[in-house]
Structure formats: C-alpha cells, structure tokens
mmCIF file of C-alpha atoms and ligand atoms in Angstrom:
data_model
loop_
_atom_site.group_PDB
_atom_site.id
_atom_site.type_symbol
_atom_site.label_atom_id
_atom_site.label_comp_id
_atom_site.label_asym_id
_atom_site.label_seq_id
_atom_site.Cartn_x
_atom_site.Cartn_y
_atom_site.Cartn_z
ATOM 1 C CA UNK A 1 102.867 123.248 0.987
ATOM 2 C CA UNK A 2 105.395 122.142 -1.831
ATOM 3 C CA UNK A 3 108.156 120.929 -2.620
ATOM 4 C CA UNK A 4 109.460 123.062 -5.640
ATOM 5 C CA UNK A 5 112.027 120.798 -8.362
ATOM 6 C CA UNK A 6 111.610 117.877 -6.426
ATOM 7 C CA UNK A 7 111.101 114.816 -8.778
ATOM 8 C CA UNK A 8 108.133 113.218 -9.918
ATOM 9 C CA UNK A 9 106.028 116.905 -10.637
ATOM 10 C CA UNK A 10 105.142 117.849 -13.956
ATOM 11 C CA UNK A 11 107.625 118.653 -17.096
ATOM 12 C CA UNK A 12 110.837 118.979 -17.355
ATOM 13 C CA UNK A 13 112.753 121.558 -14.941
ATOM 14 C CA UNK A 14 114.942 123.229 -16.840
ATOM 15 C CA UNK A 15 116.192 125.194 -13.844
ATOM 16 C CA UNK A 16 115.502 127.290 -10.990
ATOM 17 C CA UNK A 17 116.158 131.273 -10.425
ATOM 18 C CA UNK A 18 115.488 134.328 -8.808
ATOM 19 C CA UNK A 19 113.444 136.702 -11.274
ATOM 20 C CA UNK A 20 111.100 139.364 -11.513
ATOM 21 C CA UNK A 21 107.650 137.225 -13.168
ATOM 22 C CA UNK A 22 104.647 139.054 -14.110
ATOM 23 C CA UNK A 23 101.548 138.443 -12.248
ATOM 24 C CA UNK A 24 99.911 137.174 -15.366
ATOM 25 C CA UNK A 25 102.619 134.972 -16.004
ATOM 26 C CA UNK A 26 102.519 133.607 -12.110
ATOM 27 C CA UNK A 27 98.975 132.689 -12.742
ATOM 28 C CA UNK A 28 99.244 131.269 -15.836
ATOM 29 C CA UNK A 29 102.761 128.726 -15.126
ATOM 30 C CA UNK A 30 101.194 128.028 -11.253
ATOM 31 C CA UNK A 31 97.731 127.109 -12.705
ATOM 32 C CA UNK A 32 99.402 124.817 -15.150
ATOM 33 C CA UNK A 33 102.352 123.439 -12.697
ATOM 34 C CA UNK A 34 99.016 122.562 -10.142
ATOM 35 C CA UNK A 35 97.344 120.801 -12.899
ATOM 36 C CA UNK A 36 100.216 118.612 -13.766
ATOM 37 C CA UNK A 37 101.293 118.024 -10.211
ATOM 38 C CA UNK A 38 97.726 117.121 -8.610
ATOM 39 C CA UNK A 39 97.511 113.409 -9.039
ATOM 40 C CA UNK A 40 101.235 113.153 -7.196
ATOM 41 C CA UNK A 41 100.371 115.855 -4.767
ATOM 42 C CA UNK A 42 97.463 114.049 -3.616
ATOM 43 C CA UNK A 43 98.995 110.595 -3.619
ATOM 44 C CA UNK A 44 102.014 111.717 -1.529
ATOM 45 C CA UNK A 45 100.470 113.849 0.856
ATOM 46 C CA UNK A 46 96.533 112.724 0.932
ATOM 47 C CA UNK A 47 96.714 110.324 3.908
ATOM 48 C CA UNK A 48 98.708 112.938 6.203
ATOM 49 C CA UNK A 49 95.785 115.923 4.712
ATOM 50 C CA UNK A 50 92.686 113.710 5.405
ATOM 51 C CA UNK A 51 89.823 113.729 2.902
ATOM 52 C CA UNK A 52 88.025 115.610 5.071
ATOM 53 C CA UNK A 53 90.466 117.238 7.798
ATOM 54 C CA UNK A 54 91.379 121.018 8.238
ATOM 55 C CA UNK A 55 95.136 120.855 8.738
ATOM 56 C CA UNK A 56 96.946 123.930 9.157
ATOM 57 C CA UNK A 57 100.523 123.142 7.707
ATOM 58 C CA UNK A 58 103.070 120.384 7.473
ATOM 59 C CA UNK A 59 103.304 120.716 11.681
ATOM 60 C CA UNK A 60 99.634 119.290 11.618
ATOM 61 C CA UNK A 61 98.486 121.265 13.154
ATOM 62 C CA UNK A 62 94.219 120.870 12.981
ATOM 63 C CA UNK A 63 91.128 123.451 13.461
ATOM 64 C CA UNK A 64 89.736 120.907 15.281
ATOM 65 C CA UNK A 65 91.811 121.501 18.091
ATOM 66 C CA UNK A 66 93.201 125.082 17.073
ATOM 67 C CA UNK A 67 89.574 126.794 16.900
ATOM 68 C CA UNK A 68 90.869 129.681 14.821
ATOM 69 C CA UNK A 69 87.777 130.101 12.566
ATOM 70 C CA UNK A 70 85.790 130.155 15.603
ATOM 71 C CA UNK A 71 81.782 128.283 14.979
ATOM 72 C CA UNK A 72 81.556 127.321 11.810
ATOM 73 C CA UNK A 73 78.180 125.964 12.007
ATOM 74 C CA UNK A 74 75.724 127.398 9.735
ATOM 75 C CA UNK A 75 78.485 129.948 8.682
ATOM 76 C CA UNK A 76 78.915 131.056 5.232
ATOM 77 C CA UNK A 77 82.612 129.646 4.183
ATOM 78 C CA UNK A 78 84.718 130.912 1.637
ATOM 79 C CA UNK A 79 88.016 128.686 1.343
ATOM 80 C CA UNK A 80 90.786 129.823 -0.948
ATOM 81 C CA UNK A 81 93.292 127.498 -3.002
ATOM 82 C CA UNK A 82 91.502 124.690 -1.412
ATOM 83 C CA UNK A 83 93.565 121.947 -3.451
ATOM 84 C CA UNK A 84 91.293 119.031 -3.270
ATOM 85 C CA UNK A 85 88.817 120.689 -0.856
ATOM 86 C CA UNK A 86 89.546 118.598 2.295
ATOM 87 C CA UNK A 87 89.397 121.384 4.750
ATOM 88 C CA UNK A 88 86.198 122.777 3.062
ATOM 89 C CA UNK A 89 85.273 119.163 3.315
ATOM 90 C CA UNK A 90 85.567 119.237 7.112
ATOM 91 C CA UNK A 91 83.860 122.750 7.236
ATOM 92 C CA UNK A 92 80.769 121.268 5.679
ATOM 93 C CA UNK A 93 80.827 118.213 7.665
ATOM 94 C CA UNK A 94 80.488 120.586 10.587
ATOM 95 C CA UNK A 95 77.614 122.428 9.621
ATOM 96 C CA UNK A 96 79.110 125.230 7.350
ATOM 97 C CA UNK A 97 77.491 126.174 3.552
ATOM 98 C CA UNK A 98 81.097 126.413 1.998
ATOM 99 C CA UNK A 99 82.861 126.807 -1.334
ATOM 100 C CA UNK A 100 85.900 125.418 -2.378
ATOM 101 C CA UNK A 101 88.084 127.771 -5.101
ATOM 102 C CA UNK A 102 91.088 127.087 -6.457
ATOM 103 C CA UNK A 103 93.170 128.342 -9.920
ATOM 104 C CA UNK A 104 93.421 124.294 -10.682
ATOM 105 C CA UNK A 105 91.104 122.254 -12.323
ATOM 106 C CA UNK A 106 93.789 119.489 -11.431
ATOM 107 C CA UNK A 107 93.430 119.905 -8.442
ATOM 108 C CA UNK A 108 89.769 120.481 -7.980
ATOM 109 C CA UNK A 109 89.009 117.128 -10.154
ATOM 110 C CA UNK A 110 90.861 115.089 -7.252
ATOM 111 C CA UNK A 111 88.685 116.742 -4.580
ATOM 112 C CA UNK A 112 85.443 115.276 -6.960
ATOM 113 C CA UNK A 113 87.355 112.240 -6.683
ATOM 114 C CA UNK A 114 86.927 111.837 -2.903
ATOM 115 C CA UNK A 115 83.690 113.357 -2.993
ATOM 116 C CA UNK A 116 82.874 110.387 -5.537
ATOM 117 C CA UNK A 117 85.122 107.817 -3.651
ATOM 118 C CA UNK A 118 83.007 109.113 0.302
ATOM 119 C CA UNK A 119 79.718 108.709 -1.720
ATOM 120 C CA UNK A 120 80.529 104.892 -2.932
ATOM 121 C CA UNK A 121 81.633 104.452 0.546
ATOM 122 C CA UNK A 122 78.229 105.158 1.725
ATOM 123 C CA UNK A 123 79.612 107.963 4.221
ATOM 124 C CA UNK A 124 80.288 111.785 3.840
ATOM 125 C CA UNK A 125 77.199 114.603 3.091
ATOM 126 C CA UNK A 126 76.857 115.930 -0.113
ATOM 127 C CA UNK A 127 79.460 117.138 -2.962
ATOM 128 C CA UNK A 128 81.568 119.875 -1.900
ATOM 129 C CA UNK A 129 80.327 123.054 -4.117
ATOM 130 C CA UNK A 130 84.031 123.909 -5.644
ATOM 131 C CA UNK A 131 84.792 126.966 -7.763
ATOM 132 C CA UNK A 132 87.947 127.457 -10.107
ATOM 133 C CA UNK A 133 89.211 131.183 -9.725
ATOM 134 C CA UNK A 134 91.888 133.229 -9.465
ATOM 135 C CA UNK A 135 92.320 134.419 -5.376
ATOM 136 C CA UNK A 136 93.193 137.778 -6.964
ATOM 137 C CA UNK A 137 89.955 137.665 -8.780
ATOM 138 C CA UNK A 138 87.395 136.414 -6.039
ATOM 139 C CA UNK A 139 83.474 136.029 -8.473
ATOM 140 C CA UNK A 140 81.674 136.550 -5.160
ATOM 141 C CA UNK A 141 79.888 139.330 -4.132
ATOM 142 C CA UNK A 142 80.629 141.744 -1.447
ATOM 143 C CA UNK A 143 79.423 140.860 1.940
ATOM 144 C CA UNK A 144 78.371 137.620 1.069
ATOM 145 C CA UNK A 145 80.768 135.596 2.957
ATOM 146 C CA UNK A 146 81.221 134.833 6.656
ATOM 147 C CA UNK A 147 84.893 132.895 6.935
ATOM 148 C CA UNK A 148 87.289 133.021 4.566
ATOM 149 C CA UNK A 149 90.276 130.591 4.843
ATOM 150 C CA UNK A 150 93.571 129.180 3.106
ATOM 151 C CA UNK A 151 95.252 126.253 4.358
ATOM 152 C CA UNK A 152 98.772 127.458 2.066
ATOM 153 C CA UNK A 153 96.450 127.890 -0.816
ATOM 154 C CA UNK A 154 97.408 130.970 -3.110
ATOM 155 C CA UNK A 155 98.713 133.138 -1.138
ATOM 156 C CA UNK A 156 102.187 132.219 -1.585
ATOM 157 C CA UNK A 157 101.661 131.923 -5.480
ATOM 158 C CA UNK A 158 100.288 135.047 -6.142
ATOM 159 C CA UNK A 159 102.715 138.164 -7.417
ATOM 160 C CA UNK A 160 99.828 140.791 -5.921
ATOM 161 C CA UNK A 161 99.218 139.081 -2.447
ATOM 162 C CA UNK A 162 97.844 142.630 -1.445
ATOM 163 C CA UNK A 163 95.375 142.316 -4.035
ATOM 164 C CA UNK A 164 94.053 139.151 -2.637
ATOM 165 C CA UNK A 165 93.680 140.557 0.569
ATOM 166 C CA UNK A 166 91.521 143.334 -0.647
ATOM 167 C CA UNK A 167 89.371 140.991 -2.530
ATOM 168 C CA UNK A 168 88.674 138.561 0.917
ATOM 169 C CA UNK A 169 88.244 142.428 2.666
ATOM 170 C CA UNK A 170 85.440 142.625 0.332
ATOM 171 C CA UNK A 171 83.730 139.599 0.030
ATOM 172 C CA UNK A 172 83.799 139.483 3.745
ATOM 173 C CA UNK A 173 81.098 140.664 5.742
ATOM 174 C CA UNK A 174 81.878 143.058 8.433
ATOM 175 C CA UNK A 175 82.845 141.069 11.700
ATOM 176 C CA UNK A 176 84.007 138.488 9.511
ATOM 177 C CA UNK A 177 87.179 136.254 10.007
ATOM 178 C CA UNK A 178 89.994 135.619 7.361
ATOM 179 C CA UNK A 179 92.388 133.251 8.367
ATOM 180 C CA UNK A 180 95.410 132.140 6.254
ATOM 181 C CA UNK A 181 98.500 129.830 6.681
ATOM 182 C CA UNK A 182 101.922 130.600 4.340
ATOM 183 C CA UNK A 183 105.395 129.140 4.524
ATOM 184 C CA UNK A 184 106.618 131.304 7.376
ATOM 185 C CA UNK A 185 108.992 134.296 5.796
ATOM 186 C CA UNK A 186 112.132 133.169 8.156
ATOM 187 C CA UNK A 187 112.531 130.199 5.496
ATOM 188 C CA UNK A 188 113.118 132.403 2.608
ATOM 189 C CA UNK A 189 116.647 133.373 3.778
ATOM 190 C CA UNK A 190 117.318 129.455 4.448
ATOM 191 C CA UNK A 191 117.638 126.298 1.399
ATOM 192 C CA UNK A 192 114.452 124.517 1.202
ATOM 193 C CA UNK A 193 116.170 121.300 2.756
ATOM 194 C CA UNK A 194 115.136 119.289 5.661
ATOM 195 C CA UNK A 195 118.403 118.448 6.683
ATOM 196 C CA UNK A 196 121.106 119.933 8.334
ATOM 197 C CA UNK A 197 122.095 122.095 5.348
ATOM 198 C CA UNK A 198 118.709 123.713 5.147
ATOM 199 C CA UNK A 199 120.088 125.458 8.582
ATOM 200 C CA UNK A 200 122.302 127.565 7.012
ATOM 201 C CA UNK A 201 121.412 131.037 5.913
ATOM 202 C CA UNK A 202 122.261 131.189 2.316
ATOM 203 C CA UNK A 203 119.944 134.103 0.896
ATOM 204 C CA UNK A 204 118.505 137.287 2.452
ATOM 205 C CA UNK A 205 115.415 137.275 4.222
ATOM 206 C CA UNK A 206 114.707 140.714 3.005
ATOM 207 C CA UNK A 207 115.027 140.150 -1.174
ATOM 208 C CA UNK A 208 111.812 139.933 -2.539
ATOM 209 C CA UNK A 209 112.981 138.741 -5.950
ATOM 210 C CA UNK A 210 110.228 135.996 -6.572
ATOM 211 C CA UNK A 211 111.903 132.178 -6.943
ATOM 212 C CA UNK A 212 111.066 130.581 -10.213
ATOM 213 C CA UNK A 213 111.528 127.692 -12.300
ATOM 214 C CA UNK A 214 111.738 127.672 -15.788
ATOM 215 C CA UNK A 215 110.973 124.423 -17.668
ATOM 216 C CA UNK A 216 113.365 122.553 -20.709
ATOM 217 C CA UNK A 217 112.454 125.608 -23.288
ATOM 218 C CA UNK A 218 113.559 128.457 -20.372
ATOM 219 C CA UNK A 219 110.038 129.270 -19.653
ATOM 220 C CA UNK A 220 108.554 129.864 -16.438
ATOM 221 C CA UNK A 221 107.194 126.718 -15.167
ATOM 222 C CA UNK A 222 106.314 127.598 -11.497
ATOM 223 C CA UNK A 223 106.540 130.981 -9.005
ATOM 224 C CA UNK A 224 106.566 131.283 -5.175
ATOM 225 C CA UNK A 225 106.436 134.879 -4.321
ATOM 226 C CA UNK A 226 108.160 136.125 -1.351
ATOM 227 C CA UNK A 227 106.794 138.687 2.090
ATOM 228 C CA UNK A 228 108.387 139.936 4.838
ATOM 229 C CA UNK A 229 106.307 139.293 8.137
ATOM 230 C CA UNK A 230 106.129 143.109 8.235
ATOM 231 C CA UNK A 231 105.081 143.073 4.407
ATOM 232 C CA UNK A 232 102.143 140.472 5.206
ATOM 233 C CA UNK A 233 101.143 143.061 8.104
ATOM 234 C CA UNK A 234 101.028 145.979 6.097
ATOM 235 C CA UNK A 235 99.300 144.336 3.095
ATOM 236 C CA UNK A 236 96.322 143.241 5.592
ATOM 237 C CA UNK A 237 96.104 146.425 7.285
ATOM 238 C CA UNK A 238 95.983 148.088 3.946
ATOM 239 C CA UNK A 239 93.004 146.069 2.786
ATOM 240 C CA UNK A 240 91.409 147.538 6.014
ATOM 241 C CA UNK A 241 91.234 144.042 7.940
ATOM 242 C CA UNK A 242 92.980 143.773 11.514
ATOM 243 C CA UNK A 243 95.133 141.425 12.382
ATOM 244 C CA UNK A 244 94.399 139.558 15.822
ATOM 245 C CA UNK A 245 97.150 136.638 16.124
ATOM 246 C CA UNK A 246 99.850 135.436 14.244
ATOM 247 C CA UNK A 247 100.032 131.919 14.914
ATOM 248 C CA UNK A 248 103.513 130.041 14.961
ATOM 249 C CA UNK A 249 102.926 126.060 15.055
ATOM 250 C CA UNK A 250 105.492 124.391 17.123
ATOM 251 C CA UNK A 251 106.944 120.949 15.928
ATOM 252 C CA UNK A 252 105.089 118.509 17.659
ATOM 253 C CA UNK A 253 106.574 114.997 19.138
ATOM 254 C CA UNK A 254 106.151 112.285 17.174
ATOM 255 C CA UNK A 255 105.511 114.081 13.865
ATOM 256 C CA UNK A 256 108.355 112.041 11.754
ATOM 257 C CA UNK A 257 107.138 112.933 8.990
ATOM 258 C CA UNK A 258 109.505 115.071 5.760
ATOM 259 C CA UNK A 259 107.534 117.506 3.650
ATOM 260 C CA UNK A 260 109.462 119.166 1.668
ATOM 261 C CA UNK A 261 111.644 121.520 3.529
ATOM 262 C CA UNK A 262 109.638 120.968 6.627
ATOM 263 C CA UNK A 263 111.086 118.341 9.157
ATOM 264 C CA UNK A 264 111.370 117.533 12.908
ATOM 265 C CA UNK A 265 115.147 118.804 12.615
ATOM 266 C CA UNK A 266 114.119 122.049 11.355
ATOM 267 C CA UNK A 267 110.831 122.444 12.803
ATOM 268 C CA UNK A 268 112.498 121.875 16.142
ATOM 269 C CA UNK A 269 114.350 124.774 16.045
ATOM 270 C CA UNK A 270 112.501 127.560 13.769
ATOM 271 C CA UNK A 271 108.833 128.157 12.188
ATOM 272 C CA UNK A 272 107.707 126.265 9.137
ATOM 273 C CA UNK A 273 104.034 128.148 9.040
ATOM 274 C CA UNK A 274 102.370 130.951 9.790
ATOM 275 C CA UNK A 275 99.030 131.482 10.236
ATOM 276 C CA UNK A 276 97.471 134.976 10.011
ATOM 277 C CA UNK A 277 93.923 135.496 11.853
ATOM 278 C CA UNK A 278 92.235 138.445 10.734
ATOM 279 C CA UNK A 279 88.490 140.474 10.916
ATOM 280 C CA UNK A 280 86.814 142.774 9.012
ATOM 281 C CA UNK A 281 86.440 145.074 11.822
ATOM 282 C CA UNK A 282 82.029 146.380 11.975
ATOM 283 C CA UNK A 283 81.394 149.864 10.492
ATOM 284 C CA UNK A 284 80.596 151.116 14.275
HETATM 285 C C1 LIG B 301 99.997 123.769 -1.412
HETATM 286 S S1 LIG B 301 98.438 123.632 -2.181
HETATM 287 C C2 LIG B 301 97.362 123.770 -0.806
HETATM 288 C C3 LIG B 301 96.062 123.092 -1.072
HETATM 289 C C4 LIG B 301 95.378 122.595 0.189
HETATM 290 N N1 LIG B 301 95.015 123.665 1.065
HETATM 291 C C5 LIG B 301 96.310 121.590 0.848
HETATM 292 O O1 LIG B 301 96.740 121.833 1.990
HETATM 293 O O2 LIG B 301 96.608 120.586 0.201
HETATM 294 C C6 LIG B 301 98.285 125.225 -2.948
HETATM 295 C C7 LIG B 301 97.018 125.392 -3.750
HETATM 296 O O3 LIG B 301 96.907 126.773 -4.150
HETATM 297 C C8 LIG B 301 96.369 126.787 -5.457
HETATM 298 N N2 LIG B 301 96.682 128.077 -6.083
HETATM 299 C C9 LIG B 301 97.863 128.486 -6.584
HETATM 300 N N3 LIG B 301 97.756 129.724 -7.100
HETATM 301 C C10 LIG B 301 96.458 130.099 -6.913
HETATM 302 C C11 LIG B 301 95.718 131.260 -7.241
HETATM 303 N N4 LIG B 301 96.284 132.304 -7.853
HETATM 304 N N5 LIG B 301 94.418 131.307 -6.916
HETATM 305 C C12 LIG B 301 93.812 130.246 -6.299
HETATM 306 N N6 LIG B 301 94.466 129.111 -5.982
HETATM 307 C C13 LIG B 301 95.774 129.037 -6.276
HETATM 308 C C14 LIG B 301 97.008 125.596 -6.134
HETATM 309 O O4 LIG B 301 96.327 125.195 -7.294
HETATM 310 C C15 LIG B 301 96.991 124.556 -5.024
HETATM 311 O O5 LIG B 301 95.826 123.783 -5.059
#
C-alpha cells in the first residue's frame, strides 16, 4: 500500500515513467525508497495498521474476521514484506512461532520500535523475530514453514514475482497455505487518484511496462511492477501451488478514510485489493 510521488517520501522525484528496470535495480531503488520512507509510512498510516493487527488492504479488511490463514496457533509463520511486522505481530499474539522479513531495514527498525514501545507499556509477548531478505531470495529452508503471508509486502515490488512464488512453493510444507494481498490489476489501467479523475481509464490494463520514478540525477528511485489477474494465476500455478479463492474486499460503510489511490468513491465502485489464497497441494 503506497502512495508513489506523493510528498513528504524520501529524495527528490525527479519524475515518473514507464520503463523496463532490471530486477537488480528494483531491489536495490525499492530497498532504499522503503528505508527513506519508513518513519512517514508508519506515522501516516500506523494507527489505521494497528501495532499488532493483520489488515488485509486499505478496505480494512482484518484476518480476524476474514479467517483466510485458517488456525494459526502453534503454526509455523512465514510473513513476507512485513513492513513493521504488525500482522506477524498479531500472528504471534495468537499463538503462531513467526518471522517477520522484509528488504528494509527502515522499515524493520520501526517494527523494533513498537516491539520496544509494547514492552515499556508493560503489554505485548516477546520481540517479534524479524529477518531482512529479499522475497525473491527466501534464507529458509524447504519445508520448514507452515503459512506464508503478505499483507502488500513485495509482491508488487518485485520484477520476478514468479520467482517469489517458487521460493514460498518451497519453503512451504506440503498442505501449506500462502496467502497474499496486491493492488488489484484493474487499477493499473486507471490514475492512481482517489477522486473522480482516478475513474477514467487512461493506460492499458494489459502493458506490463513496470512504472518508475527516477530521482533529481534521472536514476531510478522506486518500481511497482505490473500482473494481469491471469498473469498472477499462471505464475502460482507454475510454482506448483493451487489457487483456492481470490478474494475481492468490498468498500465497507463508514471507512472515510484516503490512502493513496484507494477511497470510498473508488472503492465503491471497483476493487482496490486482491487477495490470493493458495496451498501447496500433499504429494498424494
Ligand atoms: C506497502 S508495504 C507493506 C508492509 C506491511 N504489510 C503494511 O501493510 O504496512 C510494502 C513492504 O514491502 C517491502 N518490500 C519491497 N520490496 C521487497 C522485496 N523485494 N522483498 C521483501 N520485502 C520487500 C517494503 O520494504 C515494505 O515494507
């Protein structure tokens, strides 16, 4: 969930495009933009994420009452781009042994932050465990993970999204869920406004040409990478998981709040998120 070239973030913007951008160049300006951006990212959005909440996307939609990972208790977690960990914080508070990875160290110092800030408080269990990685690159070992979830946590940000869905294939074990939420594809083709000009259809859903921005000396200072629904199906499949829902969160009443492109206006009238639930399916 961001807001790309909106004020406030880190460095100067230099402009915005539509360009082809290595994935070692993705990694590289995201993992730097994240850093930069944390402190504001969690100060705008930390009271609507919780410190230690599981919300889906900017609909707010929660696991509490959505139940997609299914038990967690006692479950072996695995959650990717987890930002300042508070879904992973809300996993462990129910029970599950869970890590927390993300490319930032920006980001993952503000999740030590409310770890720190629960402790002096007197409530909240211990540390999350949190782990700074690539999601193309997952340092776990096969099999050794029960649950693996993003709350619109790399997936986006990757240029090889099919690569990270091999790597959660195989750190999975078999029967194991994977459940990820991205900016739903329809908003590619539409500006990233939450007004009525972000209703108008002003690029094709179809181009995968990745958006970037490039900072004051033209380099690239931030990449969102772009699937089809049907590309996001086929990538999964060929990883070897199976998709089971696709999960569209409707707008609810009374959520005024603007993230972003993401608004009542818009959300009352298309998809914001979507939120892939895949298994591992059992060798038998
Ligand atoms: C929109 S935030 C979501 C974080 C958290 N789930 C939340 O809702 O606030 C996206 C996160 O993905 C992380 N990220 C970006 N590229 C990544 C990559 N290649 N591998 C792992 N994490 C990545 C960012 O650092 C950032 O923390």
């Amino acid at each position: 969930m961001t807001e790309p070239g909106q004020p406030g973030q880190p460095g100067e913007l230099g402009g915005v495009d539509r360009r082809e951008v290595s994935p070692e160049q993705t990694a590289a300006a995201n993992r730097r933009w994240w850093d930069g951006a944390a402190p504001g990212y969690q100060q705008e959005h930390g009271r609507f994420l919780g410190d230690a909440d599981f919300v889906w996307g900017p609909e707010g939609l929660r696991e509490a009452d959505a139940h997609l990972l299914g038990d967690v208790a006692g479950r072996r977690v695995l959650e990717i781009g987890a930002g300042a960990a508070q879904c992973a914080r809300w996993l462990q508070d129910h029970g599950a042994q869970v890590v927390g990875l993300d490319i930032s160290a920006g980001q993952l110092v503000q999740g030590q932050r409310i770890d720190a800030a629960r402790a002096e408080a007197g409530h909240g269990g211990p540390a999350v465990p949190l782990l700074q990685a690539d999601a193309t690159d997952l340092p776990l070992a096969d099999g050794s993970v029960d649950l693996a979830c993003s709350a619109y946590g790399g997936v986006p940000f990757v240029a090889d999204s099919a690569r990270v869905m091999r790597e959660v294939a195989r750190v999975l074990r078999p029967g194991g869920r994977w459940v990820f939420s991205v900016t739903h594809p329809i908003r590619w083709a539409l500006p990233d406004d939450p007004g009525q000009h972000g209703l108008t259809i002003t690029s094709s859903y179809f181009d995968r040409t990745p958006y970037v921005e490039v900072d004051g000396r033209g380099e690239v200072s931030y990449a969102e990478h772009h699937r089809t629904l049907g590309d996001r199906v086929r990538e999964i499949s060929a990883a070897g998981l199976v998709l089971i829902d696709l999960v569209e969160p409707e707008w609810p009443p009374g959520n005024s709040q603007v993230w972003g492109g993401w608004s009542s206006l818009r959300g009352g009238l298309i998809p914001g998120t979507a939120i892939f639930s895949c298994v591992r399916p059992r060798a038998d």
